[in-house]
PDB file of C-alpha atoms in Angstrom:
ATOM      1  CA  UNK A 284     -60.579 -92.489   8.650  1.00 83.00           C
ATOM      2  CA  UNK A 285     -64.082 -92.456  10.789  1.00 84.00           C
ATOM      3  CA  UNK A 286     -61.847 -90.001  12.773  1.00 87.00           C
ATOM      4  CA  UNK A 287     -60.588 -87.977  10.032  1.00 87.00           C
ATOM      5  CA  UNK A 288     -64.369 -87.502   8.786  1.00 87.00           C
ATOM      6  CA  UNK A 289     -65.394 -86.581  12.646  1.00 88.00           C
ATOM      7  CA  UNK A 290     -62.685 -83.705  12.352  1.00 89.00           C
ATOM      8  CA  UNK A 291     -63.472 -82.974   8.953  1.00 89.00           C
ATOM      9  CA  UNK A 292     -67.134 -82.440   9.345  1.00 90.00           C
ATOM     10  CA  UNK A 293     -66.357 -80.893  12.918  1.00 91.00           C
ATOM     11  CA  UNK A 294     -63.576 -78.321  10.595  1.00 90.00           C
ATOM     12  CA  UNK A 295     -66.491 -77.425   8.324  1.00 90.00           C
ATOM     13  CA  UNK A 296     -69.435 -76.967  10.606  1.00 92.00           C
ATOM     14  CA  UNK A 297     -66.949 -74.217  12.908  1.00 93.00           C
ATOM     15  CA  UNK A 298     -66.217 -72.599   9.273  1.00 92.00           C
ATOM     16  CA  UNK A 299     -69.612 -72.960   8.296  1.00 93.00           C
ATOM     17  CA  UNK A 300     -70.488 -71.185  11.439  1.00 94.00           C
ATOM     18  CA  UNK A 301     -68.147 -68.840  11.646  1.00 94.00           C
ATOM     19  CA  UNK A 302     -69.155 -67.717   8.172  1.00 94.00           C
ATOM     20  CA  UNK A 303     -72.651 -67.230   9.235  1.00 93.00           C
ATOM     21  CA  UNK A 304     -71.261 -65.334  11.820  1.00 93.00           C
ATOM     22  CA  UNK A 305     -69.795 -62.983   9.906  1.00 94.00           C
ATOM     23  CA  UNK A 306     -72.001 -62.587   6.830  1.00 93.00           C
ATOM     24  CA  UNK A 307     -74.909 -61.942  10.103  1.00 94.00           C
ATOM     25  CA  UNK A 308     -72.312 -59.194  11.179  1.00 96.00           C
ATOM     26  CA  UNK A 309     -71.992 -57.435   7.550  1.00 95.00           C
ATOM     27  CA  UNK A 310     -75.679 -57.941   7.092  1.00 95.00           C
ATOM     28  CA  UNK A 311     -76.034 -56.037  10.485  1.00 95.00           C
ATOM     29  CA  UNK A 312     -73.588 -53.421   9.673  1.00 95.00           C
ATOM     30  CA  UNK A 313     -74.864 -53.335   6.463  1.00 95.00           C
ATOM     31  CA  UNK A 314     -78.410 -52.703   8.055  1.00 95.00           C
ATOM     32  CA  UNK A 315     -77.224 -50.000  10.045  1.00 95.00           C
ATOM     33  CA  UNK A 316     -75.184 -48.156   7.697  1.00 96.00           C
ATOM     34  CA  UNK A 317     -78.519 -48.673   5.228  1.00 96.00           C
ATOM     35  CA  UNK A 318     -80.646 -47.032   8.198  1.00 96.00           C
ATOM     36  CA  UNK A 319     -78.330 -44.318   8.855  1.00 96.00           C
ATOM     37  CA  UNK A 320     -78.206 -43.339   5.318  1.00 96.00           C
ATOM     38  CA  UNK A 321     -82.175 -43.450   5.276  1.00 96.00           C
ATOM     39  CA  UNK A 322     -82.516 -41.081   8.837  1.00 96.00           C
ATOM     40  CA  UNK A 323     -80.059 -38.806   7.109  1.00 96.00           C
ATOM     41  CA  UNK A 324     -81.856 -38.729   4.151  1.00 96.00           C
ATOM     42  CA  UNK A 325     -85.487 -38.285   6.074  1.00 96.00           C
ATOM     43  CA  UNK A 326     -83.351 -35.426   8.429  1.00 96.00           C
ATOM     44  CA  UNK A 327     -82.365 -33.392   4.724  1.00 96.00           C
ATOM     45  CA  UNK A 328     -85.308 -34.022   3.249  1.00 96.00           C
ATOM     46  CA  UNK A 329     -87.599 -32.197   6.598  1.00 97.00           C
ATOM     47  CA  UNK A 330     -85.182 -29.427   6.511  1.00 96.00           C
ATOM     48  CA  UNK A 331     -85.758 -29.041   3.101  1.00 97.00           C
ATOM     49  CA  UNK A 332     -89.396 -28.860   3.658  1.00 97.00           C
ATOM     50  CA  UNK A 333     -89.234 -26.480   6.944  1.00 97.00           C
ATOM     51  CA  UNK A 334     -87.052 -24.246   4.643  1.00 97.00           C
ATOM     52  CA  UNK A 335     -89.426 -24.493   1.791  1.00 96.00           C
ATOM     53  CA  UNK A 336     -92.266 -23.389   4.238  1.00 96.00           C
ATOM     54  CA  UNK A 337     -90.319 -21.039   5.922  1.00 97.00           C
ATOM     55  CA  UNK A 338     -89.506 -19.194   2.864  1.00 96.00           C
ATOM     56  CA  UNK A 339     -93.237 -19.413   2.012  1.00 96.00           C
ATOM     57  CA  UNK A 340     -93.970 -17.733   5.172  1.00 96.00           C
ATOM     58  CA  UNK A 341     -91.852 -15.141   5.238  1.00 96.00           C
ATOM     59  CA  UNK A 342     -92.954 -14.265   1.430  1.00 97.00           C
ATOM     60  CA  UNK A 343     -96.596 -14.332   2.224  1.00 96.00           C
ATOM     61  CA  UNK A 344     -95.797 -12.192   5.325  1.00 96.00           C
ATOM     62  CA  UNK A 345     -94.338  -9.826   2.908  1.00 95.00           C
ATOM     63  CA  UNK A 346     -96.596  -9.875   0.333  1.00 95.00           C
ATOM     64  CA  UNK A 347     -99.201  -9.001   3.120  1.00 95.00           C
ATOM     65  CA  UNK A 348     -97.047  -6.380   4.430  1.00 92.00           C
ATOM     66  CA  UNK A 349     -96.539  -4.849   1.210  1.00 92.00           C
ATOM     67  CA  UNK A 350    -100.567  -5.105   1.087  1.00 93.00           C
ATOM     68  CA  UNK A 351    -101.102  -3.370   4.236  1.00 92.00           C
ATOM     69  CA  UNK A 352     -99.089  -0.917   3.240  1.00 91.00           C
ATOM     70  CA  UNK A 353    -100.892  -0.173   0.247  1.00 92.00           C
ATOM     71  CA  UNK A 354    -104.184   0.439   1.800  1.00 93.00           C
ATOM     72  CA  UNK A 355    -102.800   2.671   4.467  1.00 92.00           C
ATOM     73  CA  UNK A 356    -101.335   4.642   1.745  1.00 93.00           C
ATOM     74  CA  UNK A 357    -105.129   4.799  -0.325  1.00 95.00           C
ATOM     75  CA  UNK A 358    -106.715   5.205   3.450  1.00 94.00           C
ATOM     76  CA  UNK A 359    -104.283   8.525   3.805  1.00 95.00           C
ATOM     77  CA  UNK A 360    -104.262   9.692   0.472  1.00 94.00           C
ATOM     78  CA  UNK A 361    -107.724   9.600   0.883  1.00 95.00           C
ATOM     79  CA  UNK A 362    -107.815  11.752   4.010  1.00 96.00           C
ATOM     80  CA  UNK A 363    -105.509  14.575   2.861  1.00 96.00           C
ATOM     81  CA  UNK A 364    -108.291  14.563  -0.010  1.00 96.00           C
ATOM     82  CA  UNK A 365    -110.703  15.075   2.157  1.00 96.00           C
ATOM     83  CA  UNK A 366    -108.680  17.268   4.554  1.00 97.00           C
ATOM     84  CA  UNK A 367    -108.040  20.004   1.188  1.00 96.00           C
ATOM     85  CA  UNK A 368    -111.409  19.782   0.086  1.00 96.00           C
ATOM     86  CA  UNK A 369    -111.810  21.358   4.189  1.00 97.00           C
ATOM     87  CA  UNK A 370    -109.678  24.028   3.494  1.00 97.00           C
ATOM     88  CA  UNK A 371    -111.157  25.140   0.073  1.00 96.00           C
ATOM     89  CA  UNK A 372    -114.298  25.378   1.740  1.00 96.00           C
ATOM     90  CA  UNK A 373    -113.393  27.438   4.601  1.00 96.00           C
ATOM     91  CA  UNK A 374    -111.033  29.557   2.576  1.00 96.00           C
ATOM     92  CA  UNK A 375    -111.788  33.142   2.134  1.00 95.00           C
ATOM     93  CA  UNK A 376    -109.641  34.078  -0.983  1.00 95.00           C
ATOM     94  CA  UNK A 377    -108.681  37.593  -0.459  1.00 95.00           C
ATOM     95  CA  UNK A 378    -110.118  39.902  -3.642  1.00 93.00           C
ATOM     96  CA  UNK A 379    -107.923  40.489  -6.582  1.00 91.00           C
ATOM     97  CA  UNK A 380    -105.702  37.145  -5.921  1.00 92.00           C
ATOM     98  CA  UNK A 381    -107.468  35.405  -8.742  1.00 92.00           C
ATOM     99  CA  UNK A 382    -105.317  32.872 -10.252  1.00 94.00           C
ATOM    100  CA  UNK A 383    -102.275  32.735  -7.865  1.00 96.00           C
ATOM    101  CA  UNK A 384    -101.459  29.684  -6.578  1.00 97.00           C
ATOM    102  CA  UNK A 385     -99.858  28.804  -3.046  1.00 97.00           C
ATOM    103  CA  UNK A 386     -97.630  25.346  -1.807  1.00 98.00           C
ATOM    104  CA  UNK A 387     -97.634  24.799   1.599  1.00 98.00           C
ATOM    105  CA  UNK A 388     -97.248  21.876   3.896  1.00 98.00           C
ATOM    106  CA  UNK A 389     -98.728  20.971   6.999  1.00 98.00           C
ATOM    107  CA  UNK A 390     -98.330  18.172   9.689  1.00 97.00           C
ATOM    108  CA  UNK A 391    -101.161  16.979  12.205  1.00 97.00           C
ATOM    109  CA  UNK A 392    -101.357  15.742  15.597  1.00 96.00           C
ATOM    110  CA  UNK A 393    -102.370  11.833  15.566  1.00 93.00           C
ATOM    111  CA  UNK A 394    -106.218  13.736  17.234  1.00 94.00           C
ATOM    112  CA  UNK A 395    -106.176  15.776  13.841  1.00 95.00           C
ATOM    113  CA  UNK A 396    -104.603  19.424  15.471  1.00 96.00           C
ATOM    114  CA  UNK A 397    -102.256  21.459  13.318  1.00 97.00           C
ATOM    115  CA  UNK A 398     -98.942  20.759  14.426  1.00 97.00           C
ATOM    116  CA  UNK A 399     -96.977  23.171  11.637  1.00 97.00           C
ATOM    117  CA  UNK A 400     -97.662  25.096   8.852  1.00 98.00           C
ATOM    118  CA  UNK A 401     -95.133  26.159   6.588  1.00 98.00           C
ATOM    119  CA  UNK A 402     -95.922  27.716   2.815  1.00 98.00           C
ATOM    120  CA  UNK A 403     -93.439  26.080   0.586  1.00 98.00           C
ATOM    121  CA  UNK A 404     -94.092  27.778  -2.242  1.00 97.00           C
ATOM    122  CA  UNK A 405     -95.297  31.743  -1.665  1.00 96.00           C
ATOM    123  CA  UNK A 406     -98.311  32.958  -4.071  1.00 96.00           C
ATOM    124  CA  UNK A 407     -96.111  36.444  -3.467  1.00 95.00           C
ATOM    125  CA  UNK A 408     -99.236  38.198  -2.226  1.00 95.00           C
ATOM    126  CA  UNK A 409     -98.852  38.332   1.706  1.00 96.00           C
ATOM    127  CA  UNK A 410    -102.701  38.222   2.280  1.00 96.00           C
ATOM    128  CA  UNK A 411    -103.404  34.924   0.049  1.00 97.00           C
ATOM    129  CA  UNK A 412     -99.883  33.066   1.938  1.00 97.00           C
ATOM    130  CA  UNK A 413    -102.054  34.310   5.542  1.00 97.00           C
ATOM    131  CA  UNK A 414    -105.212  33.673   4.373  1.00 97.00           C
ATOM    132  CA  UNK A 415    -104.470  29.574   3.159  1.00 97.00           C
ATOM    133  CA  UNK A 416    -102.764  29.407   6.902  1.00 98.00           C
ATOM    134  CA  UNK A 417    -106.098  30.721   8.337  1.00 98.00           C
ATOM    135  CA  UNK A 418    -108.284  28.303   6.483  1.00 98.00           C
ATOM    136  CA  UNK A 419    -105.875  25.472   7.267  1.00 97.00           C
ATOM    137  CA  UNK A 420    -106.233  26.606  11.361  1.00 97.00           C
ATOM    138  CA  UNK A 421    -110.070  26.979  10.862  1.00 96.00           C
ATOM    139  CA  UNK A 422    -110.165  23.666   9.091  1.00 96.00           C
ATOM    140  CA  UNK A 423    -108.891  21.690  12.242  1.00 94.00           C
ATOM    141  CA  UNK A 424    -109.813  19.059  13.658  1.00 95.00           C
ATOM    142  CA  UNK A 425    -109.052  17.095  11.038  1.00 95.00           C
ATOM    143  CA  UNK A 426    -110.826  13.702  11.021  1.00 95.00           C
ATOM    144  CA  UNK A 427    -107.679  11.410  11.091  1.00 95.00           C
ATOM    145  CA  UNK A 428    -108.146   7.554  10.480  1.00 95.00           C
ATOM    146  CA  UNK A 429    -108.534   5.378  12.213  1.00 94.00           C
ATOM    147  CA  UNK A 430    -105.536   2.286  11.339  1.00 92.00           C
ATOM    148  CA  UNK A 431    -102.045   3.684  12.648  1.00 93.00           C
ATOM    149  CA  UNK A 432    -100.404   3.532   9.770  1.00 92.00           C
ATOM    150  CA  UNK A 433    -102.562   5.613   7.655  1.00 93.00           C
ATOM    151  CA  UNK A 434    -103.104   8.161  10.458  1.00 95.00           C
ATOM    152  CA  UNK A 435     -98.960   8.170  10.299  1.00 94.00           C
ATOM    153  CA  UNK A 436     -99.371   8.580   6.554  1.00 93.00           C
ATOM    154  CA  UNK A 437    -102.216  11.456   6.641  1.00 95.00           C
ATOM    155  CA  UNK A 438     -99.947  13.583   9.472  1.00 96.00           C
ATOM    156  CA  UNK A 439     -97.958  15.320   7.040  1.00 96.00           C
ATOM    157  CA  UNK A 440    -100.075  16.689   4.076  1.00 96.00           C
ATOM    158  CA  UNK A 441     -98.207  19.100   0.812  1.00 96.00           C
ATOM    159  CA  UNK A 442    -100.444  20.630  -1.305  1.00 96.00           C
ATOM    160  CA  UNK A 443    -100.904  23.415  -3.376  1.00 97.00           C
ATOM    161  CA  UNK A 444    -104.020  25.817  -3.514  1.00 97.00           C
ATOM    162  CA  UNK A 445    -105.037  27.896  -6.186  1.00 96.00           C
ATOM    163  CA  UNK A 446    -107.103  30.946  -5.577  1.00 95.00           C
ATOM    164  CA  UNK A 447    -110.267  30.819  -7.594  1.00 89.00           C
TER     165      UNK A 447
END
């Protein structure tokens, strides 16, 4: 019987054992799965971010662009301003064109030289279409600004003159 107990309690250690072995195995598995999960989770959650950012980026790069854009358009608008107010001033109207009015459109060199001059719209009256080319050649250099894109902007210039 002493024996029976011996084999017994010999029986049920090795099981007992053998169960710790394996619930140590599941608990390690377990673990591992658990850990995997989590770096998978950490590795969707930083892409997430980086994409957040990313897009951030790229729409503040935009935005800025846009921006940019903007100004150079005000810096150039401002220029051909500045560029007609030029030709006004050295424009001798020829006498008895009173009234008429004239289109034309010109493009500039990036130093401010007249690259073209074409009248769009004729007044009719020969001497006026002549004389708005003259004061547009007299007129040069224009003073062209100074950030690339603006200067780009200011090149070509349509405007219409009327004869005071």
């Amino acid at each position: 019987a002493a024996e029976d107990a011996k084999r017994k309690a010999e029986a049920d250690a090795k099981a007992k054992q053998q169960k710790a072995a394996e619930d140590a195995k599941r608990k390690a598995e377990a673990d591992a799965k658990a850990k995997q999960q989590k770096a998978a989770e950490d590795a969707r959650r930083k892409a997430e971010i980086e994409a957040e950012e990313k897009a951030a980026s790229a729409k503040k790069a935009q935005e800025e662009a846009a921006q940019k854009k903007g100004e150079a358009k005000k810096i150039a608008s401002s220029a051909k301003r500045d560029f007609e107010q030029k030709i006004r001033r050295a424009w001798d109207v020829p006498t008895g064109s009173s009234g008429k009015t004239v289109s034309v459109r010109f493009t500039l060199s990036d130093s401010g030289s007249v690259s073209s001059i074409v009248i769009t719209r004729s007044s009719g009256d020969d001497a006026l279409d002549a004389s708005i080319k003259a004061a547009i050649q007299a007129s040069a250099p224009y003073p062209m600004p100074s950030d690339p894109d603006a200067r780009r902007e200011a090149r070509s210039v349509t405007s219409t003159f009327r004869a005071q």
